[in-house]
JSON list of C-alpha atoms in Angstrom, two decimals:
[
{"chain": "A", "resi": 1, "resn": "UNK", "atom": "CA", "xyz": [-81.83, 77.19, 62.47]},
{"chain": "A", "resi": 2, "resn": "UNK", "atom": "CA", "xyz": [-82.84, 75.14, 65.52]},
{"chain": "A", "resi": 3, "resn": "UNK", "atom": "CA", "xyz": [-84.89, 76.72, 68.28]},
{"chain": "A", "resi": 4, "resn": "UNK", "atom": "CA", "xyz": [-83.45, 76.74, 71.82]},
{"chain": "A", "resi": 5, "resn": "UNK", "atom": "CA", "xyz": [-85.80, 76.84, 74.81]},
{"chain": "A", "resi": 6, "resn": "UNK", "atom": "CA", "xyz": [-84.30, 77.57, 78.25]},
{"chain": "A", "resi": 7, "resn": "UNK", "atom": "CA", "xyz": [-86.68, 76.66, 81.08]},
{"chain": "A", "resi": 8, "resn": "UNK", "atom": "CA", "xyz": [-85.76, 77.76, 84.61]},
{"chain": "A", "resi": 9, "resn": "UNK", "atom": "CA", "xyz": [-87.49, 77.28, 87.93]},
{"chain": "A", "resi": 10, "resn": "UNK", "atom": "CA", "xyz": [-88.17, 80.40, 89.99]},
{"chain": "A", "resi": 11, "resn": "UNK", "atom": "CA", "xyz": [-85.87, 81.43, 92.82]},
{"chain": "A", "resi": 12, "resn": "UNK", "atom": "CA", "xyz": [-86.42, 80.46, 96.43]},
{"chain": "A", "resi": 13, "resn": "UNK", "atom": "CA", "xyz": [-89.30, 81.96, 98.43]},
{"chain": "A", "resi": 14, "resn": "UNK", "atom": "CA", "xyz": [-89.69, 82.08, 102.17]},
{"chain": "A", "resi": 15, "resn": "UNK", "atom": "CA", "xyz": [-92.46, 79.48, 101.80]},
{"chain": "A", "resi": 16, "resn": "UNK", "atom": "CA", "xyz": [-89.96, 77.18, 100.06]},
{"chain": "A", "resi": 17, "resn": "UNK", "atom": "CA", "xyz": [-87.58, 77.60, 102.98]},
{"chain": "A", "resi": 18, "resn": "UNK", "atom": "CA", "xyz": [-90.22, 77.04, 105.64]},
{"chain": "A", "resi": 19, "resn": "UNK", "atom": "CA", "xyz": [-91.88, 74.07, 103.95]},
{"chain": "A", "resi": 20, "resn": "UNK", "atom": "CA", "xyz": [-95.19, 75.85, 103.37]},
{"chain": "A", "resi": 21, "resn": "UNK", "atom": "CA", "xyz": [-97.20, 74.63, 100.37]},
{"chain": "A", "resi": 22, "resn": "UNK", "atom": "CA", "xyz": [-97.47, 77.29, 97.63]},
{"chain": "A", "resi": 23, "resn": "UNK", "atom": "CA", "xyz": [-99.07, 75.94, 94.47]},
{"chain": "A", "resi": 24, "resn": "UNK", "atom": "CA", "xyz": [-100.84, 78.56, 92.40]},
{"chain": "A", "resi": 25, "resn": "UNK", "atom": "CA", "xyz": [-103.17, 80.01, 95.02]},
{"chain": "A", "resi": 26, "resn": "UNK", "atom": "CA", "xyz": [-100.40, 81.62, 97.10]},
{"chain": "A", "resi": 27, "resn": "UNK", "atom": "CA", "xyz": [-98.58, 84.37, 95.19]},
{"chain": "A", "resi": 28, "resn": "UNK", "atom": "CA", "xyz": [-95.32, 84.65, 97.14]},
{"chain": "A", "resi": 29, "resn": "UNK", "atom": "CA", "xyz": [-92.23, 86.78, 96.57]},
{"chain": "A", "resi": 30, "resn": "UNK", "atom": "CA", "xyz": [-88.59, 85.70, 96.50]},
{"chain": "A", "resi": 31, "resn": "UNK", "atom": "CA", "xyz": [-86.66, 85.77, 99.77]},
{"chain": "A", "resi": 32, "resn": "UNK", "atom": "CA", "xyz": [-83.11, 87.07, 100.06]},
{"chain": "A", "resi": 33, "resn": "UNK", "atom": "CA", "xyz": [-81.54, 83.84, 98.83]},
{"chain": "A", "resi": 34, "resn": "UNK", "atom": "CA", "xyz": [-84.04, 83.68, 96.00]},
{"chain": "A", "resi": 35, "resn": "UNK", "atom": "CA", "xyz": [-82.99, 87.15, 94.89]},
{"chain": "A", "resi": 36, "resn": "UNK", "atom": "CA", "xyz": [-79.34, 86.07, 95.03]},
{"chain": "A", "resi": 37, "resn": "UNK", "atom": "CA", "xyz": [-80.16, 83.00, 92.92]},
{"chain": "A", "resi": 38, "resn": "UNK", "atom": "CA", "xyz": [-82.01, 85.17, 90.39]},
{"chain": "A", "resi": 39, "resn": "UNK", "atom": "CA", "xyz": [-79.05, 87.57, 90.19]},
{"chain": "A", "resi": 40, "resn": "UNK", "atom": "CA", "xyz": [-76.62, 84.67, 89.74]},
{"chain": "A", "resi": 41, "resn": "UNK", "atom": "CA", "xyz": [-78.74, 83.33, 86.90]},
{"chain": "A", "resi": 42, "resn": "UNK", "atom": "CA", "xyz": [-78.89, 86.73, 85.23]},
{"chain": "A", "resi": 43, "resn": "UNK", "atom": "CA", "xyz": [-75.16, 87.33, 85.51]},
{"chain": "A", "resi": 44, "resn": "UNK", "atom": "CA", "xyz": [-74.43, 83.90, 84.04]},
{"chain": "A", "resi": 45, "resn": "UNK", "atom": "CA", "xyz": [-76.89, 84.12, 81.12]},
{"chain": "A", "resi": 46, "resn": "UNK", "atom": "CA", "xyz": [-77.20, 87.86, 80.46]},
{"chain": "A", "resi": 47, "resn": "UNK", "atom": "CA", "xyz": [-75.24, 87.62, 77.22]},
{"chain": "A", "resi": 48, "resn": "UNK", "atom": "CA", "xyz": [-77.31, 84.79, 75.72]},
{"chain": "A", "resi": 49, "resn": "UNK", "atom": "CA", "xyz": [-79.18, 86.07, 72.65]},
{"chain": "A", "resi": 50, "resn": "UNK", "atom": "CA", "xyz": [-82.66, 85.61, 74.13]},
{"chain": "A", "resi": 51, "resn": "UNK", "atom": "CA", "xyz": [-85.39, 87.10, 71.97]},
{"chain": "A", "resi": 52, "resn": "UNK", "atom": "CA", "xyz": [-88.43, 86.24, 74.12]},
{"chain": "A", "resi": 53, "resn": "UNK", "atom": "CA", "xyz": [-89.27, 85.73, 77.80]},
{"chain": "A", "resi": 54, "resn": "UNK", "atom": "CA", "xyz": [-92.29, 83.67, 78.87]},
{"chain": "A", "resi": 55, "resn": "UNK", "atom": "CA", "xyz": [-93.29, 83.41, 82.53]},
{"chain": "A", "resi": 56, "resn": "UNK", "atom": "CA", "xyz": [-96.22, 82.17, 84.54]},
{"chain": "A", "resi": 57, "resn": "UNK", "atom": "CA", "xyz": [-98.63, 84.76, 85.92]},
{"chain": "A", "resi": 58, "resn": "UNK", "atom": "CA", "xyz": [-97.22, 84.32, 89.44]},
{"chain": "A", "resi": 59, "resn": "UNK", "atom": "CA", "xyz": [-94.97, 86.94, 91.09]},
{"chain": "A", "resi": 60, "resn": "UNK", "atom": "CA", "xyz": [-92.10, 84.61, 91.96]},
{"chain": "A", "resi": 61, "resn": "UNK", "atom": "CA", "xyz": [-91.35, 83.98, 88.27]},
{"chain": "A", "resi": 62, "resn": "UNK", "atom": "CA", "xyz": [-91.54, 87.70, 87.47]},
{"chain": "A", "resi": 63, "resn": "UNK", "atom": "CA", "xyz": [-89.11, 88.54, 90.26]},
{"chain": "A", "resi": 64, "resn": "UNK", "atom": "CA", "xyz": [-86.72, 85.79, 89.14]},
{"chain": "A", "resi": 65, "resn": "UNK", "atom": "CA", "xyz": [-86.65, 87.29, 85.64]},
{"chain": "A", "resi": 66, "resn": "UNK", "atom": "CA", "xyz": [-86.72, 90.94, 86.79]},
{"chain": "A", "resi": 67, "resn": "UNK", "atom": "CA", "xyz": [-83.28, 91.83, 85.43]},
{"chain": "A", "resi": 68, "resn": "UNK", "atom": "CA", "xyz": [-84.11, 90.44, 81.98]},
{"chain": "A", "resi": 69, "resn": "UNK", "atom": "CA", "xyz": [-87.42, 92.34, 82.00]},
{"chain": "A", "resi": 70, "resn": "UNK", "atom": "CA", "xyz": [-85.58, 95.51, 83.05]},
{"chain": "A", "resi": 71, "resn": "UNK", "atom": "CA", "xyz": [-83.20, 95.01, 80.12]},
{"chain": "A", "resi": 72, "resn": "UNK", "atom": "CA", "xyz": [-86.18, 95.21, 77.78]},
{"chain": "A", "resi": 73, "resn": "UNK", "atom": "CA", "xyz": [-86.45, 91.54, 76.78]},
{"chain": "A", "resi": 74, "resn": "UNK", "atom": "CA", "xyz": [-89.93, 91.04, 75.23]},
{"chain": "A", "resi": 75, "resn": "UNK", "atom": "CA", "xyz": [-92.06, 89.42, 77.94]},
{"chain": "A", "resi": 76, "resn": "UNK", "atom": "CA", "xyz": [-95.35, 87.51, 77.90]},
{"chain": "A", "resi": 77, "resn": "UNK", "atom": "CA", "xyz": [-97.20, 85.85, 80.78]},
{"chain": "A", "resi": 78, "resn": "UNK", "atom": "CA", "xyz": [-98.96, 82.49, 80.45]},
{"chain": "A", "resi": 79, "resn": "UNK", "atom": "CA", "xyz": [-101.17, 81.10, 83.25]},
{"chain": "A", "resi": 80, "resn": "UNK", "atom": "CA", "xyz": [-100.83, 77.73, 81.52]},
{"chain": "A", "resi": 81, "resn": "UNK", "atom": "CA", "xyz": [-97.40, 77.35, 83.14]},
{"chain": "A", "resi": 82, "resn": "UNK", "atom": "CA", "xyz": [-98.52, 78.33, 86.64]},
{"chain": "A", "resi": 83, "resn": "UNK", "atom": "CA", "xyz": [-97.73, 75.85, 89.38]},
{"chain": "A", "resi": 84, "resn": "UNK", "atom": "CA", "xyz": [-100.18, 73.02, 89.99]},
{"chain": "A", "resi": 85, "resn": "UNK", "atom": "CA", "xyz": [-103.01, 73.82, 92.38]},
{"chain": "A", "resi": 86, "resn": "UNK", "atom": "CA", "xyz": [-102.63, 71.91, 95.64]},
{"chain": "A", "resi": 87, "resn": "UNK", "atom": "CA", "xyz": [-106.07, 73.04, 96.78]},
{"chain": "A", "resi": 88, "resn": "UNK", "atom": "CA", "xyz": [-106.68, 73.42, 100.51]},
{"chain": "A", "resi": 89, "resn": "UNK", "atom": "CA", "xyz": [-103.05, 72.44, 101.25]},
{"chain": "A", "resi": 90, "resn": "UNK", "atom": "CA", "xyz": [-101.84, 75.77, 99.88]},
{"chain": "A", "resi": 91, "resn": "UNK", "atom": "CA", "xyz": [-100.60, 78.30, 102.41]},
{"chain": "A", "resi": 92, "resn": "UNK", "atom": "CA", "xyz": [-100.27, 75.67, 105.15]},
{"chain": "A", "resi": 93, "resn": "UNK", "atom": "CA", "xyz": [-97.20, 74.27, 106.89]},
{"chain": "A", "resi": 94, "resn": "UNK", "atom": "CA", "xyz": [-96.64, 70.72, 105.70]},
{"chain": "A", "resi": 95, "resn": "UNK", "atom": "CA", "xyz": [-97.63, 68.21, 108.41]},
{"chain": "A", "resi": 96, "resn": "UNK", "atom": "CA", "xyz": [-96.91, 64.45, 108.49]},
{"chain": "A", "resi": 97, "resn": "UNK", "atom": "CA", "xyz": [-100.52, 63.85, 107.46]},
{"chain": "A", "resi": 98, "resn": "UNK", "atom": "CA", "xyz": [-100.28, 66.27, 104.54]},
{"chain": "A", "resi": 99, "resn": "UNK", "atom": "CA", "xyz": [-96.99, 64.74, 103.41]},
{"chain": "A", "resi": 100, "resn": "UNK", "atom": "CA", "xyz": [-98.55, 61.26, 103.51]},
{"chain": "A", "resi": 101, "resn": "UNK", "atom": "CA", "xyz": [-101.49, 62.46, 101.42]},
{"chain": "A", "resi": 102, "resn": "UNK", "atom": "CA", "xyz": [-99.10, 64.12, 98.99]},
{"chain": "A", "resi": 103, "resn": "UNK", "atom": "CA", "xyz": [-96.99, 60.97, 98.64]},
{"chain": "A", "resi": 104, "resn": "UNK", "atom": "CA", "xyz": [-100.11, 58.89, 98.03]},
{"chain": "A", "resi": 105, "resn": "UNK", "atom": "CA", "xyz": [-101.30, 61.28, 95.30]},
{"chain": "A", "resi": 106, "resn": "UNK", "atom": "CA", "xyz": [-97.92, 61.28, 93.55]},
{"chain": "A", "resi": 107, "resn": "UNK", "atom": "CA", "xyz": [-97.73, 57.48, 93.78]},
{"chain": "A", "resi": 108, "resn": "UNK", "atom": "CA", "xyz": [-101.12, 57.32, 92.08]},
{"chain": "A", "resi": 109, "resn": "UNK", "atom": "CA", "xyz": [-99.81, 59.51, 89.27]},
{"chain": "A", "resi": 110, "resn": "UNK", "atom": "CA", "xyz": [-96.69, 57.38, 88.96]},
{"chain": "A", "resi": 111, "resn": "UNK", "atom": "CA", "xyz": [-98.95, 54.34, 88.55]},
{"chain": "A", "resi": 112, "resn": "UNK", "atom": "CA", "xyz": [-100.97, 56.04, 85.81]},
{"chain": "A", "resi": 113, "resn": "UNK", "atom": "CA", "xyz": [-103.98, 57.24, 87.80]},
{"chain": "A", "resi": 114, "resn": "UNK", "atom": "CA", "xyz": [-103.93, 60.82, 86.53]},
{"chain": "A", "resi": 115, "resn": "UNK", "atom": "CA", "xyz": [-107.35, 61.61, 88.01]},
{"chain": "A", "resi": 116, "resn": "UNK", "atom": "CA", "xyz": [-106.00, 61.43, 91.57]},
{"chain": "A", "resi": 117, "resn": "UNK", "atom": "CA", "xyz": [-105.80, 64.85, 93.21]},
{"chain": "A", "resi": 118, "resn": "UNK", "atom": "CA", "xyz": [-104.68, 66.38, 96.48]},
{"chain": "A", "resi": 119, "resn": "UNK", "atom": "CA", "xyz": [-107.85, 67.56, 98.18]},
{"chain": "A", "resi": 120, "resn": "UNK", "atom": "CA", "xyz": [-109.67, 69.92, 95.84]},
{"chain": "A", "resi": 121, "resn": "UNK", "atom": "CA", "xyz": [-106.56, 70.75, 93.82]},
{"chain": "A", "resi": 122, "resn": "UNK", "atom": "CA", "xyz": [-105.71, 69.90, 90.23]},
{"chain": "A", "resi": 123, "resn": "UNK", "atom": "CA", "xyz": [-105.09, 66.37, 89.07]},
{"chain": "A", "resi": 124, "resn": "UNK", "atom": "CA", "xyz": [-102.28, 65.37, 86.73]},
{"chain": "A", "resi": 125, "resn": "UNK", "atom": "CA", "xyz": [-104.60, 65.18, 83.74]},
{"chain": "A", "resi": 126, "resn": "UNK", "atom": "CA", "xyz": [-105.72, 68.78, 84.23]},
{"chain": "A", "resi": 127, "resn": "UNK", "atom": "CA", "xyz": [-102.14, 69.93, 84.70]},
{"chain": "A", "resi": 128, "resn": "UNK", "atom": "CA", "xyz": [-101.03, 68.06, 81.59]},
{"chain": "A", "resi": 129, "resn": "UNK", "atom": "CA", "xyz": [-103.88, 69.50, 79.54]},
{"chain": "A", "resi": 130, "resn": "UNK", "atom": "CA", "xyz": [-102.99, 73.13, 80.16]},
{"chain": "A", "resi": 131, "resn": "UNK", "atom": "CA", "xyz": [-99.24, 72.51, 79.82]},
{"chain": "A", "resi": 132, "resn": "UNK", "atom": "CA", "xyz": [-99.87, 70.75, 76.49]},
{"chain": "A", "resi": 133, "resn": "UNK", "atom": "CA", "xyz": [-101.39, 73.96, 75.18]},
{"chain": "A", "resi": 134, "resn": "UNK", "atom": "CA", "xyz": [-98.22, 75.78, 76.16]},
{"chain": "A", "resi": 135, "resn": "UNK", "atom": "CA", "xyz": [-96.02, 73.20, 74.40]},
{"chain": "A", "resi": 136, "resn": "UNK", "atom": "CA", "xyz": [-98.08, 73.80, 71.28]},
{"chain": "A", "resi": 137, "resn": "UNK", "atom": "CA", "xyz": [-97.41, 77.52, 71.60]},
{"chain": "A", "resi": 138, "resn": "UNK", "atom": "CA", "xyz": [-93.68, 76.90, 71.97]},
{"chain": "A", "resi": 139, "resn": "UNK", "atom": "CA", "xyz": [-93.59, 74.85, 68.79]},
{"chain": "A", "resi": 140, "resn": "UNK", "atom": "CA", "xyz": [-95.32, 77.60, 66.86]},
{"chain": "A", "resi": 141, "resn": "UNK", "atom": "CA", "xyz": [-93.17, 80.51, 68.05]},
{"chain": "A", "resi": 142, "resn": "UNK", "atom": "CA", "xyz": [-90.76, 81.86, 65.47]},
{"chain": "A", "resi": 143, "resn": "UNK", "atom": "CA", "xyz": [-88.23, 83.17, 68.02]},
{"chain": "A", "resi": 144, "resn": "UNK", "atom": "CA", "xyz": [-85.04, 81.11, 68.22]},
{"chain": "A", "resi": 145, "resn": "UNK", "atom": "CA", "xyz": [-83.84, 81.68, 71.81]},
{"chain": "A", "resi": 146, "resn": "UNK", "atom": "CA", "xyz": [-86.75, 81.51, 74.25]},
{"chain": "A", "resi": 147, "resn": "UNK", "atom": "CA", "xyz": [-86.37, 81.89, 78.01]},
{"chain": "A", "resi": 148, "resn": "UNK", "atom": "CA", "xyz": [-89.16, 80.41, 80.16]},
{"chain": "A", "resi": 149, "resn": "UNK", "atom": "CA", "xyz": [-89.62, 80.70, 83.94]},
{"chain": "A", "resi": 150, "resn": "UNK", "atom": "CA", "xyz": [-92.03, 78.31, 85.65]},
{"chain": "A", "resi": 151, "resn": "UNK", "atom": "CA", "xyz": [-92.47, 76.13, 88.75]},
{"chain": "A", "resi": 152, "resn": "UNK", "atom": "CA", "xyz": [-91.37, 72.82, 90.24]},
{"chain": "A", "resi": 153, "resn": "UNK", "atom": "CA", "xyz": [-94.25, 70.40, 89.59]},
{"chain": "A", "resi": 154, "resn": "UNK", "atom": "CA", "xyz": [-95.28, 72.20, 86.42]},
{"chain": "A", "resi": 155, "resn": "UNK", "atom": "CA", "xyz": [-91.76, 71.82, 85.01]},
{"chain": "A", "resi": 156, "resn": "UNK", "atom": "CA", "xyz": [-91.68, 68.10, 85.79]},
{"chain": "A", "resi": 157, "resn": "UNK", "atom": "CA", "xyz": [-94.82, 67.58, 83.76]},
{"chain": "A", "resi": 158, "resn": "UNK", "atom": "CA", "xyz": [-93.66, 70.00, 81.07]},
{"chain": "A", "resi": 159, "resn": "UNK", "atom": "CA", "xyz": [-90.43, 68.05, 80.57]},
{"chain": "A", "resi": 160, "resn": "UNK", "atom": "CA", "xyz": [-92.41, 64.86, 79.95]},
{"chain": "A", "resi": 161, "resn": "UNK", "atom": "CA", "xyz": [-94.68, 66.55, 77.44]},
{"chain": "A", "resi": 162, "resn": "UNK", "atom": "CA", "xyz": [-91.83, 68.18, 75.57]},
{"chain": "A", "resi": 163, "resn": "UNK", "atom": "CA", "xyz": [-89.89, 64.91, 75.38]},
{"chain": "A", "resi": 164, "resn": "UNK", "atom": "CA", "xyz": [-93.01, 62.91, 74.54]},
{"chain": "A", "resi": 165, "resn": "UNK", "atom": "CA", "xyz": [-92.64, 60.51, 77.47]},
{"chain": "A", "resi": 166, "resn": "UNK", "atom": "CA", "xyz": [-95.52, 59.37, 79.75]},
{"chain": "A", "resi": 167, "resn": "UNK", "atom": "CA", "xyz": [-96.31, 61.88, 82.47]},
{"chain": "A", "resi": 168, "resn": "UNK", "atom": "CA", "xyz": [-96.10, 59.18, 85.14]},
{"chain": "A", "resi": 169, "resn": "UNK", "atom": "CA", "xyz": [-92.35, 59.61, 84.69]},
{"chain": "A", "resi": 170, "resn": "UNK", "atom": "CA", "xyz": [-92.41, 63.26, 85.78]},
{"chain": "A", "resi": 171, "resn": "UNK", "atom": "CA", "xyz": [-90.85, 62.56, 89.17]},
{"chain": "A", "resi": 172, "resn": "UNK", "atom": "CA", "xyz": [-87.57, 61.62, 87.48]},
{"chain": "A", "resi": 173, "resn": "UNK", "atom": "CA", "xyz": [-87.12, 65.32, 86.61]},
{"chain": "A", "resi": 174, "resn": "UNK", "atom": "CA", "xyz": [-85.87, 67.07, 89.74]},
{"chain": "A", "resi": 175, "resn": "UNK", "atom": "CA", "xyz": [-84.60, 70.62, 89.95]},
{"chain": "A", "resi": 176, "resn": "UNK", "atom": "CA", "xyz": [-83.29, 73.21, 92.38]},
{"chain": "A", "resi": 177, "resn": "UNK", "atom": "CA", "xyz": [-84.57, 76.76, 92.56]},
{"chain": "A", "resi": 178, "resn": "UNK", "atom": "CA", "xyz": [-83.27, 78.42, 89.35]},
{"chain": "A", "resi": 179, "resn": "UNK", "atom": "CA", "xyz": [-82.23, 75.01, 87.99]},
{"chain": "A", "resi": 180, "resn": "UNK", "atom": "CA", "xyz": [-82.16, 75.20, 84.18]},
{"chain": "A", "resi": 181, "resn": "UNK", "atom": "CA", "xyz": [-83.35, 72.82, 81.48]},
{"chain": "A", "resi": 182, "resn": "UNK", "atom": "CA", "xyz": [-82.20, 73.45, 77.92]},
{"chain": "A", "resi": 183, "resn": "UNK", "atom": "CA", "xyz": [-84.23, 71.98, 75.07]},
{"chain": "A", "resi": 184, "resn": "UNK", "atom": "CA", "xyz": [-83.42, 72.07, 71.36]},
{"chain": "A", "resi": 185, "resn": "UNK", "atom": "CA", "xyz": [-86.39, 71.99, 68.96]},
{"chain": "A", "resi": 186, "resn": "UNK", "atom": "CA", "xyz": [-85.18, 70.18, 65.89]},
{"chain": "A", "resi": 187, "resn": "UNK", "atom": "CA", "xyz": [-87.15, 68.55, 63.06]},
{"chain": "A", "resi": 188, "resn": "UNK", "atom": "CA", "xyz": [-90.43, 68.84, 64.92]},
{"chain": "A", "resi": 189, "resn": "UNK", "atom": "CA", "xyz": [-89.30, 67.44, 68.26]},
{"chain": "A", "resi": 190, "resn": "UNK", "atom": "CA", "xyz": [-87.65, 68.61, 71.46]},
{"chain": "A", "resi": 191, "resn": "UNK", "atom": "CA", "xyz": [-84.30, 67.21, 72.59]},
{"chain": "A", "resi": 192, "resn": "UNK", "atom": "CA", "xyz": [-83.02, 67.68, 76.15]},
{"chain": "A", "resi": 193, "resn": "UNK", "atom": "CA", "xyz": [-79.49, 69.08, 76.24]},
{"chain": "A", "resi": 194, "resn": "UNK", "atom": "CA", "xyz": [-79.17, 70.17, 79.88]},
{"chain": "A", "resi": 195, "resn": "UNK", "atom": "CA", "xyz": [-81.05, 69.07, 82.99]},
{"chain": "A", "resi": 196, "resn": "UNK", "atom": "CA", "xyz": [-81.14, 70.99, 86.29]},
{"chain": "A", "resi": 197, "resn": "UNK", "atom": "CA", "xyz": [-78.07, 72.98, 85.30]},
{"chain": "A", "resi": 198, "resn": "UNK", "atom": "CA", "xyz": [-76.98, 74.96, 88.38]},
{"chain": "A", "resi": 199, "resn": "UNK", "atom": "CA", "xyz": [-73.52, 76.07, 87.29]},
{"chain": "A", "resi": 200, "resn": "UNK", "atom": "CA", "xyz": [-74.60, 79.69, 87.84]},
{"chain": "A", "resi": 201, "resn": "UNK", "atom": "CA", "xyz": [-75.24, 78.90, 91.52]},
{"chain": "A", "resi": 202, "resn": "UNK", "atom": "CA", "xyz": [-71.94, 77.06, 91.85]},
{"chain": "A", "resi": 203, "resn": "UNK", "atom": "CA", "xyz": [-70.08, 79.98, 90.28]},
{"chain": "A", "resi": 204, "resn": "UNK", "atom": "CA", "xyz": [-71.71, 82.36, 92.77]},
{"chain": "A", "resi": 205, "resn": "UNK", "atom": "CA", "xyz": [-70.94, 80.10, 95.73]},
{"chain": "A", "resi": 206, "resn": "UNK", "atom": "CA", "xyz": [-74.60, 79.78, 96.67]},
{"chain": "A", "resi": 207, "resn": "UNK", "atom": "CA", "xyz": [-75.77, 76.92, 98.85]},
{"chain": "A", "resi": 208, "resn": "UNK", "atom": "CA", "xyz": [-78.17, 74.59, 97.07]},
{"chain": "A", "resi": 209, "resn": "UNK", "atom": "CA", "xyz": [-81.88, 75.17, 97.70]},
{"chain": "A", "resi": 210, "resn": "UNK", "atom": "CA", "xyz": [-84.83, 72.83, 97.37]}
]
């Protein structure tokens, strides 16, 4: 039997809404819309036969998956899928100067310079290294329906690693809060079946978030 891995981004936080950089150093909670998104996701997928939940160690993923945890779904936390560290930018309102520095860093990654970093944060090589360990864990798990909750930049890199494409392509993978990716693990490789699936938000009539 093939293994299915459902990877969802956390729900919206107030920092998301206000344009404040989070990364992994700021452990924020979901705002009201984020809680609504999380509930919409749960209502849409509550009957899927999940047998394992994996989240990052950050609160916003735990709160997004709260209803599944409350149901008793076996749950493990992995810091390997925490959001990238944006260093001294974390916890600060994004300014034009910060956005320019961010764009420059991402452009460097897109050109293959994975050692570029934003301030004293992580570079793409460091992010890829820890996420690669997580992909190895996923391949080894015996469960057949695995639900994973992670973060925006981490998920972009994770998608590349799972699909075995260069990580400079990670910006092609874009997702809303609680956007879902569905991967099928078949004959030793992952296949992407759904990308940024937000039908649960559409069904609940929720406005799209970032």
